[in-house]
Structure formats: structure tokens, C-alpha cells
mmCIF file of C-alpha atoms in Angstrom:
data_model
loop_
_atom_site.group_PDB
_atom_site.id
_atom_site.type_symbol
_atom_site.label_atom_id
_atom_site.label_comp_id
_atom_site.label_asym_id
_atom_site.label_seq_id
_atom_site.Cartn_x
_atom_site.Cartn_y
_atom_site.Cartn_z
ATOM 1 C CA UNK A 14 134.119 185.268 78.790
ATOM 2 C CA UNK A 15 135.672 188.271 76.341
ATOM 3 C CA UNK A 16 137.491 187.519 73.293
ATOM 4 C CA UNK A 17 140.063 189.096 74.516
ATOM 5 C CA UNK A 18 140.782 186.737 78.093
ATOM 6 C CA UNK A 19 140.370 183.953 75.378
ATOM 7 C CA UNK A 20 143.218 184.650 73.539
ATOM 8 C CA UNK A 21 145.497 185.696 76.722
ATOM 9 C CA UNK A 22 144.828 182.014 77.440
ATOM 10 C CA UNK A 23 145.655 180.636 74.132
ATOM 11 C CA UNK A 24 148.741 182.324 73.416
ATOM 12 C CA UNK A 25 150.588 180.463 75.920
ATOM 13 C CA UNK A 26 149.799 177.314 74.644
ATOM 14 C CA UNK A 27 150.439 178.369 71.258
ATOM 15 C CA UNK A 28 154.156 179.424 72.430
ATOM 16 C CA UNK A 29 154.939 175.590 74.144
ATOM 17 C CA UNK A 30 153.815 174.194 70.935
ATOM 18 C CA UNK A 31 155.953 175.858 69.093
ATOM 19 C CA UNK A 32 159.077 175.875 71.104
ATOM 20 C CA UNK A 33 157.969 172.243 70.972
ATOM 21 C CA UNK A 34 158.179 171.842 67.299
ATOM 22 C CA UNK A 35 161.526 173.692 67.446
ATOM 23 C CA UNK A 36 163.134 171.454 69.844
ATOM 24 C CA UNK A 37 162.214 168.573 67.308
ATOM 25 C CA UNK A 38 163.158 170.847 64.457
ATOM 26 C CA UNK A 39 166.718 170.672 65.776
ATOM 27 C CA UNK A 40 166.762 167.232 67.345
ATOM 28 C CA UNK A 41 166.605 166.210 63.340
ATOM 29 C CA UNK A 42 169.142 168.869 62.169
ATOM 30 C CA UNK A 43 171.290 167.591 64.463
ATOM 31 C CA UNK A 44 170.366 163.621 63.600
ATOM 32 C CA UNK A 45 171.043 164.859 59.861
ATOM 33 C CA UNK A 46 174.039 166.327 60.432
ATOM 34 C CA UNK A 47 175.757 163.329 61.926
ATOM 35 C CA UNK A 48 174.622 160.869 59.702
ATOM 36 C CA UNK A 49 175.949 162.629 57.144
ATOM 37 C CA UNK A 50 179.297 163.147 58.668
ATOM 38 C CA UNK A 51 179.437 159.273 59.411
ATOM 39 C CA UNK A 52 179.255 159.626 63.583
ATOM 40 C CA UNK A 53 177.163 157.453 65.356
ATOM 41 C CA UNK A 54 173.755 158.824 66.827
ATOM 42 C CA UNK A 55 173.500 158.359 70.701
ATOM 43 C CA UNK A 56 171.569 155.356 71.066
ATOM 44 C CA UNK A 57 169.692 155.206 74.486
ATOM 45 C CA UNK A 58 171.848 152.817 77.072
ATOM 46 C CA UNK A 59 171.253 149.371 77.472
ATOM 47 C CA UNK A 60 169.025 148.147 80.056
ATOM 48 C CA UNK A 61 170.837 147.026 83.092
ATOM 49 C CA UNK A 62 171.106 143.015 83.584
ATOM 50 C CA UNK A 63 171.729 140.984 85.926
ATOM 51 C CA UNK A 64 175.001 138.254 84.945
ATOM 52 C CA UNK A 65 175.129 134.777 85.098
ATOM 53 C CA UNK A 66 175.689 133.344 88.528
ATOM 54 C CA UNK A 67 178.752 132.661 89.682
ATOM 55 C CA UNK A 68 177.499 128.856 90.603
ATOM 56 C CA UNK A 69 175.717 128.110 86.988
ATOM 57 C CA UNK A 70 176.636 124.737 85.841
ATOM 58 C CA UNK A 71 178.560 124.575 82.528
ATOM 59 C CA UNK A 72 176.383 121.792 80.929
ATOM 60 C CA UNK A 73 173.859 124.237 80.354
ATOM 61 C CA UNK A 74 176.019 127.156 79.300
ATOM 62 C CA UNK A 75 176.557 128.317 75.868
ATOM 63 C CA UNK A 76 179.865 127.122 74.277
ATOM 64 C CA UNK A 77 181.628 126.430 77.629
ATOM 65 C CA UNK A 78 183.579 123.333 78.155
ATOM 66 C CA UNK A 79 182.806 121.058 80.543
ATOM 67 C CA UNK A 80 184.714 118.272 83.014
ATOM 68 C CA UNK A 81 186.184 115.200 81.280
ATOM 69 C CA UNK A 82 184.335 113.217 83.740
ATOM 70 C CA UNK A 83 180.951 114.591 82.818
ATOM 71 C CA UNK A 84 181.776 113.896 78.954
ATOM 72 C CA UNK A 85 182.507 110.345 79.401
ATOM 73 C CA UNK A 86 179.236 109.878 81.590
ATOM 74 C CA UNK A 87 176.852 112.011 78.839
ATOM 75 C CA UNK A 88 179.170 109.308 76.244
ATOM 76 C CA UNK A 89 178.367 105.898 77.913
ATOM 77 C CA UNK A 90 174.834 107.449 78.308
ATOM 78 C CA UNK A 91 174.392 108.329 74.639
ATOM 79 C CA UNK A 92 174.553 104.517 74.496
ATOM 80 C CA UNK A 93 173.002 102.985 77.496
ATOM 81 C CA UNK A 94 169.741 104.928 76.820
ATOM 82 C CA UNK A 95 168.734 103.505 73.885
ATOM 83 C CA UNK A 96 169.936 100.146 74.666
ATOM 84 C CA UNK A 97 167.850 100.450 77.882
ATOM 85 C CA UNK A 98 164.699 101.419 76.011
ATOM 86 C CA UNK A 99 164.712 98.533 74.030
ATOM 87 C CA UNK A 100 165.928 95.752 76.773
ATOM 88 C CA UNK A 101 162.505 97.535 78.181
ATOM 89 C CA UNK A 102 160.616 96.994 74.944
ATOM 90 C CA UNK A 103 161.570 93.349 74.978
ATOM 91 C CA UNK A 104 160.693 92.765 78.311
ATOM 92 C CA UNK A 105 156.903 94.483 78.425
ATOM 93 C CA UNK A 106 156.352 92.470 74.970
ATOM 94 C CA UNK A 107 155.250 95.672 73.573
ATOM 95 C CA UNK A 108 156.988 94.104 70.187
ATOM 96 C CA UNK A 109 157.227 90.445 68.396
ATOM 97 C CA UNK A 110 160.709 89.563 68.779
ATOM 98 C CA UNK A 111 160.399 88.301 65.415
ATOM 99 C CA UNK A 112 160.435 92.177 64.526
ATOM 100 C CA UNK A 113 162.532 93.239 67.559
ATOM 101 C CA UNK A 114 164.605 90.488 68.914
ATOM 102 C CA UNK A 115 166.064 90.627 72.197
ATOM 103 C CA UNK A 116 170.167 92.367 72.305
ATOM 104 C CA UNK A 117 171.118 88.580 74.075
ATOM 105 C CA UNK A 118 169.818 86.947 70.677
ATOM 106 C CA UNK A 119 171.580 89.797 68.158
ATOM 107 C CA UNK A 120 174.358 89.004 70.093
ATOM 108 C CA UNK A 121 174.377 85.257 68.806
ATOM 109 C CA UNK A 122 173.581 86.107 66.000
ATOM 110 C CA UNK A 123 176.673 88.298 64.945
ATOM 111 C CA UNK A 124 179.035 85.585 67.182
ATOM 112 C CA UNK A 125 177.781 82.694 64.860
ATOM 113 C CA UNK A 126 178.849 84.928 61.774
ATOM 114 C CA UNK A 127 182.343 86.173 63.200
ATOM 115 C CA UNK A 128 182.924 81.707 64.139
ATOM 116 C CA UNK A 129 181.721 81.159 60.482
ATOM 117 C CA UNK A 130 184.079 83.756 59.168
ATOM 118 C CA UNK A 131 181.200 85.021 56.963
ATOM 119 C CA UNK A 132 181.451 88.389 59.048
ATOM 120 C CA UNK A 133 185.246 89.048 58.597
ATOM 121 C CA UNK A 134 184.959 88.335 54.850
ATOM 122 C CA UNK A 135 181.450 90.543 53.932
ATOM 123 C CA UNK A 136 183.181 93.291 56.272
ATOM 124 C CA UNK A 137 186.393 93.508 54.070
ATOM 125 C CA UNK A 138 184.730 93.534 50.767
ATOM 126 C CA UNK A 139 182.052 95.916 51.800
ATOM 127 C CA UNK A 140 185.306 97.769 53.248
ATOM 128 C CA UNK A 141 187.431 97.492 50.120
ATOM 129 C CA UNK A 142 184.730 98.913 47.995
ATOM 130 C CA UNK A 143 183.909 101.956 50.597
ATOM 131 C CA UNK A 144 188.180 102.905 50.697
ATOM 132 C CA UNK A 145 188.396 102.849 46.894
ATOM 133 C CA UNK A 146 184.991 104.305 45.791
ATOM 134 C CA UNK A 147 184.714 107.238 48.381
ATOM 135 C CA UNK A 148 188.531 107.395 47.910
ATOM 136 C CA UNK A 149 188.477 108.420 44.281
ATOM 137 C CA UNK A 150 185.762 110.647 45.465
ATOM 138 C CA UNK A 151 188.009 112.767 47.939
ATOM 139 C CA UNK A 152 190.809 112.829 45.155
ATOM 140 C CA UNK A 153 188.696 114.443 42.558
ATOM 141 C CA UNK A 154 186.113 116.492 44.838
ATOM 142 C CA UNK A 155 189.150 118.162 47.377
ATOM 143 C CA UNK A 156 190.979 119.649 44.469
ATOM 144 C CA UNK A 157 188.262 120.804 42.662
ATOM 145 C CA UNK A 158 186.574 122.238 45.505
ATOM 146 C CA UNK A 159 189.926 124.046 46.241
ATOM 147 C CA UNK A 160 189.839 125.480 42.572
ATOM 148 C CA UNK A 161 186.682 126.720 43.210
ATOM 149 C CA UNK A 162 186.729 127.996 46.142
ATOM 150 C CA UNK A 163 189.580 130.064 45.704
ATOM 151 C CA UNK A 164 189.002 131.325 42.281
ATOM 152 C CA UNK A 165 185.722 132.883 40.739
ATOM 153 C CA UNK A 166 186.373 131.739 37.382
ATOM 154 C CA UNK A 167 186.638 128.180 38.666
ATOM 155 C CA UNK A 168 183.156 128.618 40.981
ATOM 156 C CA UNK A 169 181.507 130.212 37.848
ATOM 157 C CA UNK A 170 182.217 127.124 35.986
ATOM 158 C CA UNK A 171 181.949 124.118 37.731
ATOM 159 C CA UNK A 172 179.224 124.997 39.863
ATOM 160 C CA UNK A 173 176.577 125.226 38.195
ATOM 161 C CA UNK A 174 176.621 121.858 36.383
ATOM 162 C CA UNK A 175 177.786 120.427 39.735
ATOM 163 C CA UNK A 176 174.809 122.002 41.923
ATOM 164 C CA UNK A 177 172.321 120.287 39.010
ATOM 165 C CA UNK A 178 173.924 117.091 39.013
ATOM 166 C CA UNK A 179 173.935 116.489 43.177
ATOM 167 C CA UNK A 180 170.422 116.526 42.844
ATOM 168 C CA UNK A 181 170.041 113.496 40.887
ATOM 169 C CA UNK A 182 170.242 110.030 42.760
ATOM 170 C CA UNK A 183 173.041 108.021 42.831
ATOM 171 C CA UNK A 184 170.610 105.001 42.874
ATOM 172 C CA UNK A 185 169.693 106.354 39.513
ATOM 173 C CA UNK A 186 172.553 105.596 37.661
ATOM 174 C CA UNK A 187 172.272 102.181 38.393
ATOM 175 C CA UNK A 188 170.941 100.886 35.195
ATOM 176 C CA UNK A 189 173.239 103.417 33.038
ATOM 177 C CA UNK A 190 176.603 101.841 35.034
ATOM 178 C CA UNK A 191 175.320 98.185 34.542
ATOM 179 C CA UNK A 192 175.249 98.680 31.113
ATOM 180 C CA UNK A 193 178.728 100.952 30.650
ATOM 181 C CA UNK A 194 180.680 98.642 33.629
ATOM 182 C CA UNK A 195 178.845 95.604 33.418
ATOM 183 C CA UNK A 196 178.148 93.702 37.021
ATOM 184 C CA UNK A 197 181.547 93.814 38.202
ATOM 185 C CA UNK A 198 183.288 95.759 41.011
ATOM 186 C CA UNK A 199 183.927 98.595 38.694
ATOM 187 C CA UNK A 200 179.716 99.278 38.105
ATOM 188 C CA UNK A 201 179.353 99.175 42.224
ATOM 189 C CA UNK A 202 182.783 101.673 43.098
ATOM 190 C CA UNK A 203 181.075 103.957 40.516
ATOM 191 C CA UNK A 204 177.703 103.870 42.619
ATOM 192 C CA UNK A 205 179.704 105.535 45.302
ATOM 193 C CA UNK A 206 181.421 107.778 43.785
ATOM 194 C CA UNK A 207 178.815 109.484 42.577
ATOM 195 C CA UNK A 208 176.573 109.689 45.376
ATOM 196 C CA UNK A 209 179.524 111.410 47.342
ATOM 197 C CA UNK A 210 181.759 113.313 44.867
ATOM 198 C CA UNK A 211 179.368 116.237 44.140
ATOM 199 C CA UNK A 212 178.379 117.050 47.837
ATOM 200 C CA UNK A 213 182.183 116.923 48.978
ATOM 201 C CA UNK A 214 183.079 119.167 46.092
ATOM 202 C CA UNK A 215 180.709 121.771 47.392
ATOM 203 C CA UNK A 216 181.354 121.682 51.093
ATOM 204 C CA UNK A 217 184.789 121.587 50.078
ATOM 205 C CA UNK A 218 184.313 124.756 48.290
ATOM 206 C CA UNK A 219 182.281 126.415 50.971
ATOM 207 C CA UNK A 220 184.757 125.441 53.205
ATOM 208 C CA UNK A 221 188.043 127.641 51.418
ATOM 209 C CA UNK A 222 186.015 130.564 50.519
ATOM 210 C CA UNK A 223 185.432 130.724 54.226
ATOM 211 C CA UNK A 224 189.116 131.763 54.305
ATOM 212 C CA UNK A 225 189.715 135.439 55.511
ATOM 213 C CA UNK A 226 190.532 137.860 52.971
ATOM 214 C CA UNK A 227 192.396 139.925 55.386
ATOM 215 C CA UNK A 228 194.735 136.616 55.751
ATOM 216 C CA UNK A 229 195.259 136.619 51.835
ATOM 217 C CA UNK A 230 195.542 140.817 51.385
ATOM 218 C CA UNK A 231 198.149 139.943 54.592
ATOM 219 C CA UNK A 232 200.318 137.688 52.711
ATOM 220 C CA UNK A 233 200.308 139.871 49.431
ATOM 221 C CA UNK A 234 201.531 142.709 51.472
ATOM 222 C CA UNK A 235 204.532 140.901 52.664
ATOM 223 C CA UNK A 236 205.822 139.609 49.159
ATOM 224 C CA UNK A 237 204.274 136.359 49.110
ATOM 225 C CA UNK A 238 203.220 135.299 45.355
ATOM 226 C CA UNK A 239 199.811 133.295 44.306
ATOM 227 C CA UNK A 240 201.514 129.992 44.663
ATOM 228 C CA UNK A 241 202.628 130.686 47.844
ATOM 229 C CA UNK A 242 199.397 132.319 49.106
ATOM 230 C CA UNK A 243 197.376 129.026 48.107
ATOM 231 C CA UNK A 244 200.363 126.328 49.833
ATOM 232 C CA UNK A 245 200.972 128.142 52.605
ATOM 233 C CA UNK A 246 197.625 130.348 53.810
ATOM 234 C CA UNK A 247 194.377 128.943 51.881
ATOM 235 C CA UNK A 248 194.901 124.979 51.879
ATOM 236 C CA UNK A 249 196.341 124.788 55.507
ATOM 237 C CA UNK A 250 193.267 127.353 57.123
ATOM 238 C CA UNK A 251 191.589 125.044 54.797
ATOM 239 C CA UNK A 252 192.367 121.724 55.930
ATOM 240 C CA UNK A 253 190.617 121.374 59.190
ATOM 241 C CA UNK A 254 187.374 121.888 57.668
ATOM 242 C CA UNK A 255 188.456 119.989 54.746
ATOM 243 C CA UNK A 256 188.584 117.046 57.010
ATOM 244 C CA UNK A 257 185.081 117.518 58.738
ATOM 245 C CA UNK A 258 183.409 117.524 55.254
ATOM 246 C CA UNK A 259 185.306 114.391 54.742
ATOM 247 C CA UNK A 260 184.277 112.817 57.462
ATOM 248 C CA UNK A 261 180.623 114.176 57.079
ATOM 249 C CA UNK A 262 180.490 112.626 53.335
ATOM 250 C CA UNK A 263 182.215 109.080 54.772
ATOM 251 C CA UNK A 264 179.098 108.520 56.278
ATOM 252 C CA UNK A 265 177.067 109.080 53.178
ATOM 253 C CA UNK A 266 179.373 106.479 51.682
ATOM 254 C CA UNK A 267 178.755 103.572 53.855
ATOM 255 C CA UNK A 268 174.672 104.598 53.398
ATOM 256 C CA UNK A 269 175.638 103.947 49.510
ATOM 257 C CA UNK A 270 177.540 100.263 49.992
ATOM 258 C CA UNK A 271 174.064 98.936 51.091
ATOM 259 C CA UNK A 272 172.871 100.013 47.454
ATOM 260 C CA UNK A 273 176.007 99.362 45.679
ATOM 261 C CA UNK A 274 175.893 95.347 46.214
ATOM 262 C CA UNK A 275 172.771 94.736 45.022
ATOM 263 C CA UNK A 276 174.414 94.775 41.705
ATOM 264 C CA UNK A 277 175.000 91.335 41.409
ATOM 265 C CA UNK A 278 177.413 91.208 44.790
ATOM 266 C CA UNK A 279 178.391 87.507 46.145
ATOM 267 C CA UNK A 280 179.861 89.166 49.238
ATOM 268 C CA UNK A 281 179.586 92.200 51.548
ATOM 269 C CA UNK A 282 177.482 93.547 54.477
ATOM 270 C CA UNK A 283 174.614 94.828 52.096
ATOM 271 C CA UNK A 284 174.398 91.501 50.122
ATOM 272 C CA UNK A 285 174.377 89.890 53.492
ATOM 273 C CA UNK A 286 171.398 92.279 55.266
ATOM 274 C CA UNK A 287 169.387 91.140 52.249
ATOM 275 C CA UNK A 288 169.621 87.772 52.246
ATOM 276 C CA UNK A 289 168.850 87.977 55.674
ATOM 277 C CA UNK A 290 165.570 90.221 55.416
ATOM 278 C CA UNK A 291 164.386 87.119 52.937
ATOM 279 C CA UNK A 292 163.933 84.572 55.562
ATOM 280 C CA UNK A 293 163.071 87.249 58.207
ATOM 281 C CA UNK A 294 166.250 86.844 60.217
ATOM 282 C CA UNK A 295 165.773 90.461 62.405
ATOM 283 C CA UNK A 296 168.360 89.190 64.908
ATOM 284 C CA UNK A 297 171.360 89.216 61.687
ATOM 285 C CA UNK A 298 170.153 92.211 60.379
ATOM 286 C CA UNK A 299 170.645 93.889 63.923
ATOM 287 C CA UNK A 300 173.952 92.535 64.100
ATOM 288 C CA UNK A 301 175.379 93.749 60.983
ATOM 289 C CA UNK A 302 173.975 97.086 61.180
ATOM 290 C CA UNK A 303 175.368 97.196 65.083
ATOM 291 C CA UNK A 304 179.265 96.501 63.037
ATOM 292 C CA UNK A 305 178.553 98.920 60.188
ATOM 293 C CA UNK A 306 177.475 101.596 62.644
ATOM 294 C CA UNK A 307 180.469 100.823 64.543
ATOM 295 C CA UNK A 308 183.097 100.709 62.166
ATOM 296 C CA UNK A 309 181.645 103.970 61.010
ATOM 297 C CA UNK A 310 182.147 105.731 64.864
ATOM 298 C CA UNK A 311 185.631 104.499 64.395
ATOM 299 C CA UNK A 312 185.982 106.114 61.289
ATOM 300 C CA UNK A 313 184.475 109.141 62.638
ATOM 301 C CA UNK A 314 187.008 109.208 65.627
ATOM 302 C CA UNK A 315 190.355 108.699 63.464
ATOM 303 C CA UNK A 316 189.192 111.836 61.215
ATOM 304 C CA UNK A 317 188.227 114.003 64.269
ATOM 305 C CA UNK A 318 191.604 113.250 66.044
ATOM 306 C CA UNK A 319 193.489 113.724 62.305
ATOM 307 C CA UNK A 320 191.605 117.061 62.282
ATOM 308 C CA UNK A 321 192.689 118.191 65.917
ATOM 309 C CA UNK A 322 196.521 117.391 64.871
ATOM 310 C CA UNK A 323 196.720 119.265 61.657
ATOM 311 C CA UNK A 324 194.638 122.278 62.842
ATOM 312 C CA UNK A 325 194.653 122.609 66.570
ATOM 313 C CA UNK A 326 193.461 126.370 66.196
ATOM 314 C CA UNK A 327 190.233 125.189 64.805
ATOM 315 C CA UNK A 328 189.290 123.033 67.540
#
């Protein structure tokens, strides 16, 4: 083969290559050009999907509500689950009933304490010391979490100390507030305070800088001042969540009683579970957990309802 057919055939290829490379050239100019002049490239089209059937049921469908019906039923079942797993415990002997006694016998057990009266009583003192501890805790943590949540001088300050001192366990201070309080009530309300002031402050916090700043820049722009801004936009857009770290941090205050009144308690539901575990009575420490858990759902449903009537568009 001559030089000279060789290069015919080349030259061709040489041109595609480098119309090629132009085509690219100016596939990028024109890329360049609108990313500098802020359009958006021309992204390649979705892939077509099918949708969800028309028939798909809504218990397994992302955020959709479902029948009344079938929330009562998943409800009762939350319950009768675990209550049949361990009537079925009980009955295969898989456990001593001295470790796991039978529901009939925890039954008794809590029915001889409410005849006693020795139920009603350890249930309002364990009570009175939850409503004032975790009380005080709400009054100092919501107002300071409001503070700094809505300003940044107010977040630089308090939280760092605050983010330090959540760490550290309220159990801790147990020996420091027997010697400043003595073995009173005062030494036990303290115990909860501070194992549920920090973390309320914080959520609080989290909670009002979740506020919109469009919603603020809003009520600027029609004349509204900086008290008026914080009464009437940040604390009620607030308040909802407000609530559900309330109710989140109640919880954590009920796990604190327990601790609370082993300083030197002669009554309450934590004084009571350990004078039970010291003569290994399972059955009246099942019982008293059962009305701490439940007192604590009922809790938990007065604060969800309070939520849905002061801030029905949250729900």
C-alpha cells in the first residue's frame, strides 16, 4: 500500500476527531456560560416510574393517616403482645416465678397495697416530689431556653456551661446535696431538678430557633416591634414543641424519683420497690412499676392533647 492511499484513509478519521473535540469544545462553552449567568444546566429527565397503586394500604405508606379503627386495634395490641408473651413465659416455665411471677399474682400483689392504703400514700409523695421538682425545672429551663433560642448573645452564653454541665449525672450530686440540704425533701426535689433542667433548656432552645425567619422578617415589615415579635410570633410557633420537650423530659423525671428517695425517704414508690427487692418480692415490684408506667401514659396523654389545643397547625 502507497503512502499516499494511507493518508487518503487517515484524513477522514482525523476530521471526525476533530469535529469531535469541537462539539465538546462548545458543549463546555456553553456549560460555562450558564453557570456563570446563574441558569440551570439541562439535566437529563427523570426516569419514568410507575406510582403507587391505587389499592396500597395506608399502614404501610409514608406519613398517611390511617382509620380510627385500625389505631385503636395497633393500641390494644401494643399492649396485648407483650402481656401475651409473658402469660406464655409463665406457662412453658421457661422462668422461676420467683423472678417472673405470673400477671394473676402481680395483680394481688398491687390489690393488697391499694386495701392497705400503702399504694395511695407512696403514689402521692412520689407524685408531690415529681410536680414540684420537674416543676421548678420547666420554670427555669422554658424561659431560658426561649432567651436563647431567640437571641445569639443569650445562646453564646449560657450554652456552653449548660452543654458541659448535662453531661454530668444527676446521681452525682447526691453526696454534694446531702451535705448543702441535708436528708430532707429539699436534698431529693434538687435530685430532679437537675437531672431534667439542663436537657429541657436545650430542646427548648432547639425548639424556638426552629422558628422561620421569614415569619420574624414578616412581622418587622408590618410595624410590629421586638416585644411584639417574641409574644405574638416566636413563643406561640414555639409552644407546641415547647410542650413535646416537656413531655419528653417528664419521663426522665419519674426515671429520677426512683433515685431521689433513696435519700433517706420513709415513703414513695422508689422507697417502696426497694424494700421490696430486699426480701425478693418480684410480684410488688411488678406492680408498682405497672402504676408508675401508667401514671406516666396518662401524663403523656394530657400533654399531647394540651399540645393539639394550643397548636392545632403543628399536629
Amino acid at each position: 500500500m502507497s503512502t499516499t492511499d494511507s493518508a487518503r484513509r487517515t484524513a477522514p478519521a482525523d476530521e471526525a476527531e476533530a469535529r469531535l473535540l469541537d462539539d465538546e469544545q462548545r458543549l463546555a462553552d456553553a456549560q460555562e456560560k450558564r453557570r456563570r449567568s446563574g441558569a440551570r444546566p439541562d439535566w437529563s429527565p427523570l426516569p419514568r416510574r410507575a406510582g403507587l397503586k391505587a389499592g396500597a394500604s395506608p399502614l404501610f405508606s409514608l406519613r398517611t393517616p390511617i382509620p380510627a379503627r385500625w389505631r385503636w386495634t395497633l393500641a390494644v395490641l401494643s399492649f396485648a403482645i407483650p402481656l401475651l408473651i409473658w402469660v406464655t413465659l409463665n406457662a412453658l416455665g421457661v422462668v422461676n416465678p420467683t423472678f417472673l411471677p405470673t400477671p394473676v399474682a402481680v395483680f394481688e400483689a398491687g390489690l393488697k397495697m391499694a386495701e392497705s392504703g400503702e399504694l395511695f400514700s407512696d403514689l402521692w409523695a412520689t407524685a408531690q416530689r415529681v410536680l414540684i421538682g420537674f416543676g421548678l425545672a420547666v420554670l427555669v429551663s422554658v424561659p431560658l431556653g426561649i432567651v436563647m433560642g431567640t437571641f445569639n448573645a443569650g445562646l453564646a452564653l449560657f450554652e456552653p456551661v449548660i452543654a458541659m454541665l448535662r453531661y454530668l449525672p444527676a446521681s452525682a450530686f447526691i453526696p454534694l446535696l446531702m451535705i448543702w440540704l441535708g436528708l430532707g425533701e429539699p436534698s431529693k426535689i434538687a435530685v430532679l431538678f437537675l437531672g431534667t433542667v439542663f436537657f429541657n433548656t436545650l430542646m427548648t432552645a432547639d425548639v424556638v430557633r426552629g422558628v422561620p425567619r421569614s415569619l420574624i422578617d414578616v412581622s418587622y415589615t408590618l410595624g410590629s416591634r421586638r416585644g411584639e415579635v417574641l409574644r405574638k410570633v416566636i413563643i406561640p410557633h414555639s409552644l407546641p414543641g415547647i410542650i413535646d420537650a416537656i413531655r419528653v423530659n417528664a419521663a426522665a423525671a419519674w426515671n429520677f424519683v426512683v433515685v431521689a428517695e433513696l435519700i433517706n425517704a420513709t415513703a414513695g414508690l422508689g422507697l417502696r420497690i426497694m424494700r421490696a427487692q430486699r426480701f425478693t418480692q418480684t410480684d410488688r415490684i411488678f406492680a408498682l412499676l405497672i402504676v408508675i408506667g401508667l401514671l406516666g401514659l396518662v401524663i403523656d396523654i394530657a400533654l399531647r392533647q394540651l399540645r393539639t389545643r394550643v397548636g392545632k397547625w403543628a399536629v
